């Protein structure tokens, strides 16, 4: 319940005026720098994966086997670099360039696993390992079900 | 109305309590900053061989309280109250530190304004003759705050330019009734002469990456009320020191007060803009209970003891939200508490 009789604040600025002031004083993201970093780092991760796919195909794997193996390797390095405390430093600069590749997904699972270890394996790691990745999984699975249904109906 | 009250929100001490000693403990990053030399102890790493960051923060507060007590030469059982708080749920840093120290405890939550709020209340307790000696202790820890308010610490994400960096640090004060006969350590004892308890002000900022903007209206409101209550001008102070507004909030307070025809000049500083250097990549500045705590209990009190500052208005700033309230779409209620410190 709002108290209508209260002494109004001493400041004279209205919420609308203040919203304009906040916009004026809040620094803008360093967009160009961020874009370049994201492009270079995201591109490098993908280029490395492509080199691995090509090399694995050269070793006699089928295209599907090669891409699955390369994905697993990128996940492994994402997890490893998270453990060494390097991956968050990389994403700080590269943004989506480090988040969108599958190594970023590995980071989003390994980081809470490390974080909540001290609260126990069940109540900590087990319960909270998907705090970051959970929404991605939930809505990813829902979307894939929708896409699968469309595919089924259109190709019947 | 009591003769100790001035105007709407201000109390004036009749027999101003003294800040007898103070002590600060900080993490490595704070130690490397521009104020590194003003802290009593700098930890080499932010875990300090403890089992968890929460334990480390609690130990930090314990060390800070123990430090100020040892410096004063006052006995542990002479302390009538420990008063203070931290940022963690259920004030665990404060409560676990108090478990070791055994002082009668008053736990306070004022978010990052806790240092100013605790100092004000400690002053009132002593001036009201409810206590002879009171210890104030506050703490914050970057990693405990990250995991409670934001993301797991190793999770990769890009911080906004308006975001602030939670200080790893604990600060303590030992306040006592004046003329207690304690030898003056390092010069004069600064005194708590008045306090203005702030009101919650919320102008609708919802962005948790822009806490300075959320708190600025409350700080400006408290400064205005204080000046009106005390019939003073900003120029009556050598320093008006806000808690942790950071770059964005500090500028916003000046903008808001300009509209009320109050001009803040060089005497207006912010703890959040002082702890880290430009090369430390913290974006808009520092935050946390430890931010205003270690700057006030370190640098500012040292300058006061040496007579470089005579009258300081210290305005702690707090953002009184929780992760739950933010996820539910609530805006961030801000608060500012002011104390006047004089030598």
Coordinates of C-alpha atoms in Angstrom, one line a residue:
Chain A
X1 CA 0.0 0.0 0.0
X2 CA 1.4 3.3 -1.0
X3 CA 1.5 6.1 1.6
X4 CA -0.1 9.1 -0.2
X5 CA 0.7 11.5 2.6
X6 CA 4.4 11.1 2.7
X7 CA 6.8 13.9 2.4
X8 CA 7.9 13.9 -1.3
X9 CA 11.6 13.3 -2.0
X10 CA 13.8 16.4 -1.7
X11 CA 15.1 15.9 -5.3
X12 CA 13.2 17.6 -8.0
X13 CA 13.8 15.2 -10.9
X14 CA 10.9 13.0 -12.2
X15 CA 11.4 9.3 -13.2
X16 CA 11.0 10.3 -16.9
X17 CA 13.6 13.1 -16.7
X18 CA 15.9 10.7 -14.8
X19 CA 15.6 8.0 -17.4
X20 CA 16.9 10.6 -19.9
X21 CA 19.7 11.6 -17.6
X22 CA 20.7 7.9 -17.1
X23 CA 20.8 7.3 -20.9
X24 CA 23.0 10.4 -21.2
X25 CA 25.5 9.4 -18.5
X26 CA 25.7 5.7 -19.2
X27 CA 28.7 4.8 -21.4
X28 CA 27.9 3.0 -24.6
X29 CA 29.5 -0.4 -25.2
X30 CA 32.7 -0.4 -27.3
X31 CA 30.8 -1.8 -30.2
X32 CA 33.5 -1.8 -33.0
X33 CA 36.2 -3.2 -30.7
X34 CA 33.8 -5.9 -29.4
X35 CA 32.7 -6.8 -33.0
X36 CA 36.3 -7.2 -34.2
X37 CA 37.2 -9.3 -31.1
X38 CA 34.2 -11.5 -31.6
X39 CA 34.8 -11.9 -35.3
X40 CA 38.5 -12.9 -34.8
X41 CA 38.1 -15.2 -31.8
X42 CA 34.9 -16.8 -33.0
X43 CA 36.4 -17.2 -36.5
X44 CA 39.6 -18.7 -35.1
X45 CA 37.7 -21.3 -33.0
X46 CA 35.6 -22.3 -36.1
X47 CA 38.7 -22.3 -38.4
X48 CA 40.5 -24.6 -36.0
X49 CA 37.5 -27.0 -35.9
X50 CA 37.4 -27.0 -39.7
X51 CA 41.1 -27.9 -39.9
X52 CA 40.4 -30.7 -37.4
X53 CA 37.4 -31.9 -39.6
X54 CA 39.6 -31.9 -42.7
X55 CA 42.4 -33.7 -40.9
X56 CA 40.1 -36.3 -39.5
X57 CA 38.6 -37.0 -42.9
X58 CA 42.1 -37.4 -44.2
X59 CA 42.5 -40.1 -41.5
X60 CA 39.6 -42.0 -43.1
X61 CA 36.6 -40.8 -41.0
X62 CA 33.3 -40.1 -42.7
X63 CA 32.1 -36.5 -42.9
X64 CA 29.7 -37.1 -40.0
X65 CA 32.2 -38.9 -37.8
X66 CA 34.8 -36.2 -38.5
X67 CA 32.5 -33.3 -37.5
X68 CA 31.3 -35.1 -34.3
X69 CA 34.9 -35.8 -33.3
X70 CA 35.9 -32.2 -33.9
X71 CA 32.9 -31.0 -31.9
X72 CA 34.0 -33.2 -29.0
X73 CA 37.6 -31.9 -29.2
X74 CA 36.3 -28.2 -29.1
X75 CA 34.1 -29.1 -26.1
X76 CA 37.1 -30.7 -24.4
X77 CA 39.2 -27.6 -24.8
X78 CA 36.4 -25.3 -23.8
X79 CA 36.1 -27.3 -20.5
X80 CA 39.8 -27.5 -20.0
X81 CA 40.4 -23.7 -20.5
X82 CA 37.5 -23.0 -18.1
X83 CA 39.3 -25.2 -15.5
X84 CA 42.5 -23.2 -16.0
X85 CA 40.6 -20.0 -15.5
X86 CA 41.4 -18.8 -19.1
X87 CA 38.1 -19.1 -20.9
X88 CA 36.3 -16.3 -19.0
X89 CA 39.2 -14.0 -19.7
X90 CA 38.8 -14.8 -23.4
X91 CA 35.0 -14.2 -23.4
X92 CA 35.4 -11.0 -21.5
X93 CA 37.0 -9.6 -24.7
X94 CA 35.5 -11.8 -27.4
X95 CA 31.9 -11.8 -26.2
X96 CA 29.7 -13.9 -28.5
X97 CA 32.8 -15.0 -30.4
X98 CA 33.5 -17.2 -27.3
X99 CA 29.9 -17.9 -26.2
X100 CA 28.3 -19.1 -29.5
X101 CA 30.8 -21.8 -30.4
X102 CA 30.3 -25.1 -28.6
X103 CA 33.3 -24.4 -26.4
X104 CA 31.2 -21.6 -24.8
X105 CA 28.5 -24.1 -24.0
X106 CA 31.1 -26.3 -22.4
X107 CA 32.1 -23.2 -20.3
X108 CA 28.5 -22.6 -19.2
X109 CA 28.4 -26.1 -17.7
X110 CA 31.9 -26.5 -16.3
X111 CA 31.8 -23.0 -14.6
X112 CA 28.9 -23.8 -12.3
X113 CA 30.2 -27.3 -11.7
X114 CA 33.4 -25.8 -10.4
X115 CA 31.6 -23.0 -8.6
X116 CA 29.1 -25.2 -6.6
X117 CA 31.5 -28.0 -5.8
X118 CA 31.9 -26.7 -2.3
X119 CA 28.2 -27.1 -1.6
X120 CA 28.5 -30.9 -2.2
X121 CA 28.2 -33.2 -5.2
X122 CA 24.4 -33.6 -5.0
X123 CA 23.2 -30.3 -3.5
X124 CA 25.9 -28.3 -5.3
X125 CA 27.3 -29.8 -8.5
X126 CA 24.3 -32.0 -9.3
X127 CA 21.6 -29.5 -8.5
X128 CA 23.2 -26.4 -10.1
X129 CA 25.3 -27.6 -13.0
X130 CA 22.7 -26.5 -15.5
X131 CA 22.0 -23.0 -13.9
X132 CA 23.4 -21.3 -17.0
X133 CA 23.0 -24.0 -19.7
X134 CA 19.5 -25.0 -18.5
X135 CA 17.5 -22.4 -20.4
X136 CA 19.5 -23.1 -23.5
X137 CA 18.7 -26.8 -23.2
X138 CA 15.0 -26.3 -22.4
X139 CA 14.3 -23.9 -25.2
X140 CA 16.7 -25.7 -27.6
X141 CA 14.8 -28.9 -27.1
X142 CA 11.4 -27.2 -27.4
X143 CA 12.5 -25.6 -30.7
X144 CA 13.9 -28.9 -32.0
X145 CA 10.6 -30.6 -31.3
X146 CA 8.8 -27.8 -33.2
X147 CA 11.2 -28.1 -36.1
X148 CA 10.9 -31.9 -36.1
X149 CA 7.1 -31.6 -36.2
X150 CA 7.2 -29.1 -39.1
X151 CA 9.6 -31.4 -41.0
X152 CA 7.3 -34.4 -40.3
X153 CA 4.2 -32.6 -41.5
X154 CA 5.7 -31.1 -44.6
X155 CA 7.5 -34.2 -45.8
X156 CA 4.8 -36.7 -45.3
Chain B
X1 CA 11.0 17.0 19.5
X2 CA 14.3 16.0 21.1
X3 CA 17.1 18.5 21.0
X4 CA 19.2 15.8 19.3
X5 CA 17.1 16.0 16.2
X6 CA 17.5 18.5 13.4
X7 CA 15.0 18.9 10.6
X8 CA 13.3 15.9 9.1
X9 CA 16.0 13.2 9.0
X10 CA 19.0 14.3 10.9
X11 CA 20.3 13.5 14.4
X12 CA 23.1 15.6 16.0
X13 CA 25.3 14.1 18.7
X14 CA 25.4 15.9 21.9
X15 CA 28.7 14.5 23.0
X16 CA 30.2 13.3 19.7
X17 CA 31.7 9.8 20.0
X18 CA 35.2 9.3 18.8
X19 CA 36.5 6.9 16.2
X20 CA 39.4 5.5 18.3
X21 CA 40.9 3.1 15.8
X22 CA 40.2 1.7 12.4
X23 CA 41.5 -1.3 10.4
X24 CA 41.3 -2.5 6.8
X25 CA 42.0 -5.8 5.1
X26 CA 41.8 -6.1 1.3
X27 CA 42.4 -8.5 -1.5
X28 CA 45.3 -8.4 -4.0
X29 CA 43.6 -6.4 -6.7
X30 CA 42.7 -3.6 -4.2
X31 CA 46.2 -3.7 -2.9
X32 CA 47.5 -3.0 -6.4
X33 CA 45.2 0.0 -6.9
X34 CA 46.0 3.7 -6.2
X35 CA 45.0 3.4 -2.5
X36 CA 47.1 0.2 -2.0
X37 CA 49.4 1.9 0.5
X38 CA 46.6 3.1 2.8
X39 CA 45.3 -0.4 3.8
X40 CA 46.5 -2.1 7.0
X41 CA 46.8 -5.5 5.4
X42 CA 46.7 -6.8 1.8
X43 CA 46.1 -10.5 1.2
X44 CA 48.2 -12.2 -1.4
X45 CA 45.3 -14.1 -2.9
X46 CA 41.6 -13.7 -2.3
X47 CA 41.1 -17.2 -0.9
X48 CA 43.8 -16.8 1.7
X49 CA 44.1 -20.6 2.2
X50 CA 40.5 -20.8 3.4
X51 CA 38.1 -23.6 2.1
X52 CA 35.7 -21.3 0.4
X53 CA 35.3 -17.7 -0.6
X54 CA 32.6 -17.3 2.0
X55 CA 35.0 -18.5 4.7
X56 CA 37.6 -16.1 3.4
X57 CA 35.3 -13.2 3.6
X58 CA 34.3 -14.0 7.1
X59 CA 38.0 -14.4 8.1
X60 CA 38.6 -11.0 6.5
X61 CA 36.0 -9.3 8.6
X62 CA 37.3 -11.1 11.7
X63 CA 40.8 -9.9 11.0
X64 CA 39.6 -6.4 10.5
X65 CA 37.7 -6.3 13.8
X66 CA 40.6 -7.9 15.6
X67 CA 43.0 -5.5 14.1
X68 CA 41.1 -2.4 15.3
X69 CA 40.7 -3.9 18.7
X70 CA 44.4 -4.7 19.1
X71 CA 45.4 -1.3 17.9
X72 CA 43.3 0.4 20.6
X73 CA 44.5 -1.7 23.5
X74 CA 40.9 -2.0 24.7
X75 CA 40.0 -5.4 26.2
X76 CA 37.6 -7.7 24.2
X77 CA 35.0 -7.7 27.0
X78 CA 34.8 -3.9 27.1
X79 CA 33.1 -3.9 23.7
X80 CA 29.4 -3.4 24.3
X81 CA 28.2 -4.1 20.7
X82 CA 29.5 -5.3 17.4
X83 CA 27.4 -3.6 14.6
X84 CA 27.6 -4.1 10.9
X85 CA 26.9 -6.4 8.0
X86 CA 27.8 -7.6 4.6
X87 CA 26.2 -8.5 1.2
X88 CA 25.6 -12.2 1.6
X89 CA 22.3 -13.9 2.3
X90 CA 21.5 -14.0 6.1
X91 CA 24.7 -11.9 6.7
X92 CA 26.8 -15.0 7.0
X93 CA 30.2 -13.2 6.8
X94 CA 29.2 -11.0 9.8
X95 CA 27.6 -13.9 11.7
X96 CA 30.4 -16.3 11.3
X97 CA 33.0 -13.6 12.2
X98 CA 30.9 -12.8 15.3
X99 CA 30.8 -16.5 16.2
X100 CA 34.6 -16.3 16.7
X101 CA 34.8 -12.9 18.4
X102 CA 31.9 -13.2 20.8
X103 CA 30.8 -9.5 21.0
X104 CA 27.0 -8.8 21.5
X105 CA 26.0 -8.5 17.9
X106 CA 23.6 -6.2 15.9
X107 CA 23.6 -7.4 12.3
X108 CA 22.5 -4.8 9.8
X109 CA 21.7 -5.0 6.1
X110 CA 22.1 -1.7 4.2
X111 CA 23.7 -3.3 1.2
X112 CA 26.7 -1.2 0.2
X113 CA 25.7 1.6 2.6
X114 CA 26.3 -0.6 5.6
X115 CA 29.5 1.2 6.7
X116 CA 27.8 4.6 6.9
X117 CA 24.6 3.2 8.5
X118 CA 26.6 1.2 11.1
X119 CA 28.7 4.2 12.0
X120 CA 25.6 6.4 12.4
X121 CA 23.9 3.8 14.7
X122 CA 27.1 3.2 16.6
X123 CA 27.4 6.9 17.2
X124 CA 23.7 7.0 18.4
X125 CA 24.2 4.1 20.7
X126 CA 27.2 5.7 22.4
X127 CA 25.8 9.2 22.5
X128 CA 22.6 7.7 23.9
X129 CA 24.6 6.2 26.7
X130 CA 23.7 2.7 25.7
X131 CA 27.3 1.8 25.1
X132 CA 30.8 2.9 25.9
X133 CA 32.7 1.1 23.1
X134 CA 31.1 -0.1 19.9
X135 CA 32.9 -1.9 17.0
X136 CA 31.7 -1.5 13.4
X137 CA 32.6 -4.1 10.9
X138 CA 31.6 -4.5 7.2
X139 CA 32.9 -6.7 4.4
X140 CA 32.4 -7.7 0.8
X141 CA 34.2 -10.2 -1.4
X142 CA 34.2 -10.1 -5.2
X143 CA 33.8 -13.8 -5.7
X144 CA 31.1 -14.4 -3.0
X145 CA 29.1 -11.5 -4.5
X146 CA 29.5 -12.7 -8.1
X147 CA 28.1 -16.1 -7.3
X148 CA 25.2 -14.8 -5.3
X149 CA 24.2 -11.9 -7.5
X150 CA 25.5 -12.7 -10.9
X151 CA 27.1 -15.7 -12.6
X152 CA 29.5 -18.5 -11.5
X153 CA 33.0 -16.9 -11.3
X154 CA 34.5 -18.9 -14.2
X155 CA 31.6 -18.3 -16.5
X156 CA 32.6 -16.2 -19.6
X157 CA 30.5 -13.1 -20.2
X158 CA 31.1 -9.5 -21.2
X159 CA 30.5 -6.9 -18.5
X160 CA 28.6 -3.7 -19.3
X161 CA 30.6 -0.5 -19.4
X162 CA 28.3 0.8 -16.5
X163 CA 29.0 -2.3 -14.4
X164 CA 31.0 -2.0 -11.2
X165 CA 33.5 -4.4 -9.6
X166 CA 32.7 -5.7 -6.1
X167 CA 35.6 -4.9 -3.7
X168 CA 37.2 -7.7 -1.8
X169 CA 37.8 -6.0 1.5
X170 CA 36.7 -5.7 5.1
X171 CA 36.9 -2.6 7.3
X172 CA 36.3 -2.0 11.0
X173 CA 36.1 1.0 13.4
X174 CA 36.2 1.1 17.1
X175 CA 34.1 3.9 18.5
X176 CA 34.0 5.1 22.0
X177 CA 32.7 7.9 24.2
X178 CA 34.8 11.0 24.0
X179 CA 37.4 11.7 26.7
X180 CA 37.8 8.0 27.5
X181 CA 41.5 8.6 28.1
X182 CA 42.7 6.4 25.3
X183 CA 46.0 7.6 24.0
X184 CA 45.7 9.3 20.7
X185 CA 47.1 7.0 18.0
X186 CA 48.4 8.7 14.8
X187 CA 47.0 12.1 15.6
X188 CA 43.5 13.4 16.5
X189 CA 40.5 11.1 16.9
X190 CA 37.8 11.9 14.3
X191 CA 34.3 12.3 15.8
X192 CA 30.9 11.4 14.6
X193 CA 29.0 14.6 15.0
X194 CA 25.7 14.1 13.1
X195 CA 23.9 11.6 10.9
X196 CA 21.2 11.7 8.3
X197 CA 19.3 8.4 7.9
X198 CA 18.2 8.2 4.3
X199 CA 14.9 7.2 2.8
X200 CA 14.4 4.6 0.0
X201 CA 14.2 6.4 -3.3
X202 CA 13.4 4.5 -6.5
X203 CA 13.2 6.3 -9.8
X204 CA 12.6 3.1 -11.8
X205 CA 16.1 1.9 -12.7
X206 CA 15.9 -1.8 -13.4
X207 CA 19.3 -2.5 -14.8
X208 CA 21.5 -4.4 -12.3
X209 CA 24.5 -3.6 -14.5
X210 CA 24.0 0.1 -13.6
X211 CA 23.8 0.2 -9.8
X212 CA 25.3 3.7 -9.7
X213 CA 22.2 5.0 -11.6
X214 CA 19.9 3.1 -9.3
X215 CA 21.5 4.6 -6.1
X216 CA 22.2 8.2 -7.3
X217 CA 18.7 9.6 -6.6
X218 CA 18.7 8.3 -3.0
X219 CA 22.2 9.7 -2.4
X220 CA 21.2 13.0 -3.9
X221 CA 18.0 13.0 -1.7
X222 CA 20.0 12.3 1.4
X223 CA 22.5 15.1 0.7
X224 CA 19.7 17.6 0.0
X225 CA 17.9 16.6 3.2
X226 CA 21.1 16.8 5.2
X227 CA 22.0 20.2 3.9
X228 CA 18.5 21.5 4.6
X229 CA 18.3 19.9 8.1
X230 CA 21.7 21.3 9.1
X231 CA 21.2 24.6 7.2
X232 CA 24.6 24.1 5.5
X233 CA 26.1 24.4 2.0
X234 CA 28.3 21.8 0.3
X235 CA 31.2 24.2 0.8
X236 CA 30.9 23.8 4.6
X237 CA 32.5 20.4 4.0
X238 CA 36.1 19.6 3.1
X239 CA 34.9 16.5 1.4
X240 CA 31.5 15.0 0.5
X241 CA 32.2 11.3 0.0
X242 CA 29.7 9.0 -1.6
X243 CA 30.0 5.2 -1.1
X244 CA 30.0 3.3 -4.4
X245 CA 28.2 5.3 -7.0
X246 CA 31.0 4.7 -9.5
X247 CA 31.5 6.9 -12.6
X248 CA 27.9 6.9 -13.8
X249 CA 26.2 7.4 -10.4
X250 CA 28.7 10.1 -9.4
X251 CA 27.9 12.2 -12.5
X252 CA 24.1 11.6 -12.0
X253 CA 24.2 12.9 -8.4
X254 CA 25.8 16.1 -9.7
X255 CA 23.1 16.3 -12.5
X256 CA 20.3 15.8 -10.0
X257 CA 21.6 18.3 -7.5
X258 CA 22.2 20.9 -10.2
X259 CA 18.4 20.8 -10.9
X260 CA 17.9 21.6 -7.2
X261 CA 20.4 24.5 -7.5
X262 CA 23.0 22.8 -5.4
X263 CA 26.4 22.7 -7.1
X264 CA 28.9 20.1 -6.1
X265 CA 32.5 20.9 -7.0
X266 CA 35.9 19.4 -6.3
X267 CA 34.8 18.6 -2.7
X268 CA 32.5 15.7 -4.0
X269 CA 34.3 12.4 -4.3
X270 CA 33.2 8.8 -4.6
X271 CA 34.9 5.8 -3.0
X272 CA 33.9 3.7 -6.0
X273 CA 36.0 5.9 -8.2
X274 CA 39.1 5.8 -5.9
X275 CA 40.0 2.1 -5.3
X276 CA 40.9 0.9 -8.8
X277 CA 43.2 2.5 -11.3
X278 CA 42.3 3.1 -14.9
X279 CA 44.5 0.2 -16.0
X280 CA 42.6 -2.3 -13.9
X281 CA 39.7 -2.6 -16.3
X282 CA 36.8 -2.5 -13.8
X283 CA 34.6 -0.3 -16.1
X284 CA 32.5 2.1 -14.0
X285 CA 34.3 1.7 -10.7
X286 CA 34.1 -0.3 -7.4
X287 CA 31.2 -1.4 -5.3
X288 CA 30.3 -3.5 -2.2
X289 CA 30.2 -2.9 1.5
X290 CA 34.0 -3.1 1.5
X291 CA 34.3 -0.4 -1.1
X292 CA 33.2 2.6 1.1
X293 CA 34.4 0.7 4.1
X294 CA 38.0 0.4 3.3
X295 CA 38.3 3.9 1.7
X296 CA 36.6 5.5 4.7
X297 CA 38.4 3.5 7.4
X298 CA 41.7 3.8 5.5
X299 CA 42.6 6.8 3.4
X300 CA 39.9 9.2 4.7
X301 CA 40.4 8.6 8.4
X302 CA 44.2 8.8 8.0
X303 CA 43.8 12.2 6.3
X304 CA 41.5 13.3 9.1
X305 CA 43.9 12.2 11.9
X306 CA 46.7 14.2 10.1
X307 CA 44.4 17.2 9.9
X308 CA 44.3 17.3 6.1
X309 CA 40.5 17.0 6.3
X310 CA 38.5 18.6 9.0
X311 CA 34.9 18.0 8.2
X312 CA 33.7 15.2 6.0
X313 CA 30.2 14.2 4.9
X314 CA 30.3 10.5 4.2
X315 CA 27.2 9.2 2.4
X316 CA 27.0 5.5 2.0
X317 CA 25.0 4.3 -1.0
X318 CA 23.0 1.0 -1.1
X319 CA 21.0 -0.8 -3.8
X320 CA 18.4 -2.7 -1.9
X321 CA 17.4 -5.3 -4.5
X322 CA 17.8 -9.0 -4.6
X323 CA 18.4 -11.3 -7.6
X324 CA 14.8 -12.6 -7.1
X325 CA 13.2 -9.1 -7.1
X326 CA 15.1 -8.2 -10.3
X327 CA 14.0 -11.4 -12.1
X328 CA 10.5 -10.6 -11.1
X329 CA 10.8 -7.3 -12.9
X330 CA 11.0 -5.0 -9.9
X331 CA 13.1 -1.8 -10.1
X332 CA 16.0 -1.2 -7.7
X333 CA 15.3 0.7 -4.5
X334 CA 18.2 2.9 -3.6
X335 CA 19.2 4.3 -0.2
X336 CA 21.8 6.8 1.1
X337 CA 22.9 7.2 4.7
X338 CA 25.1 10.2 5.7
X339 CA 27.4 10.7 8.7
X340 CA 29.3 13.8 9.5
X341 CA 32.9 13.2 10.7
X342 CA 34.9 16.0 12.2
X343 CA 38.1 16.5 14.0

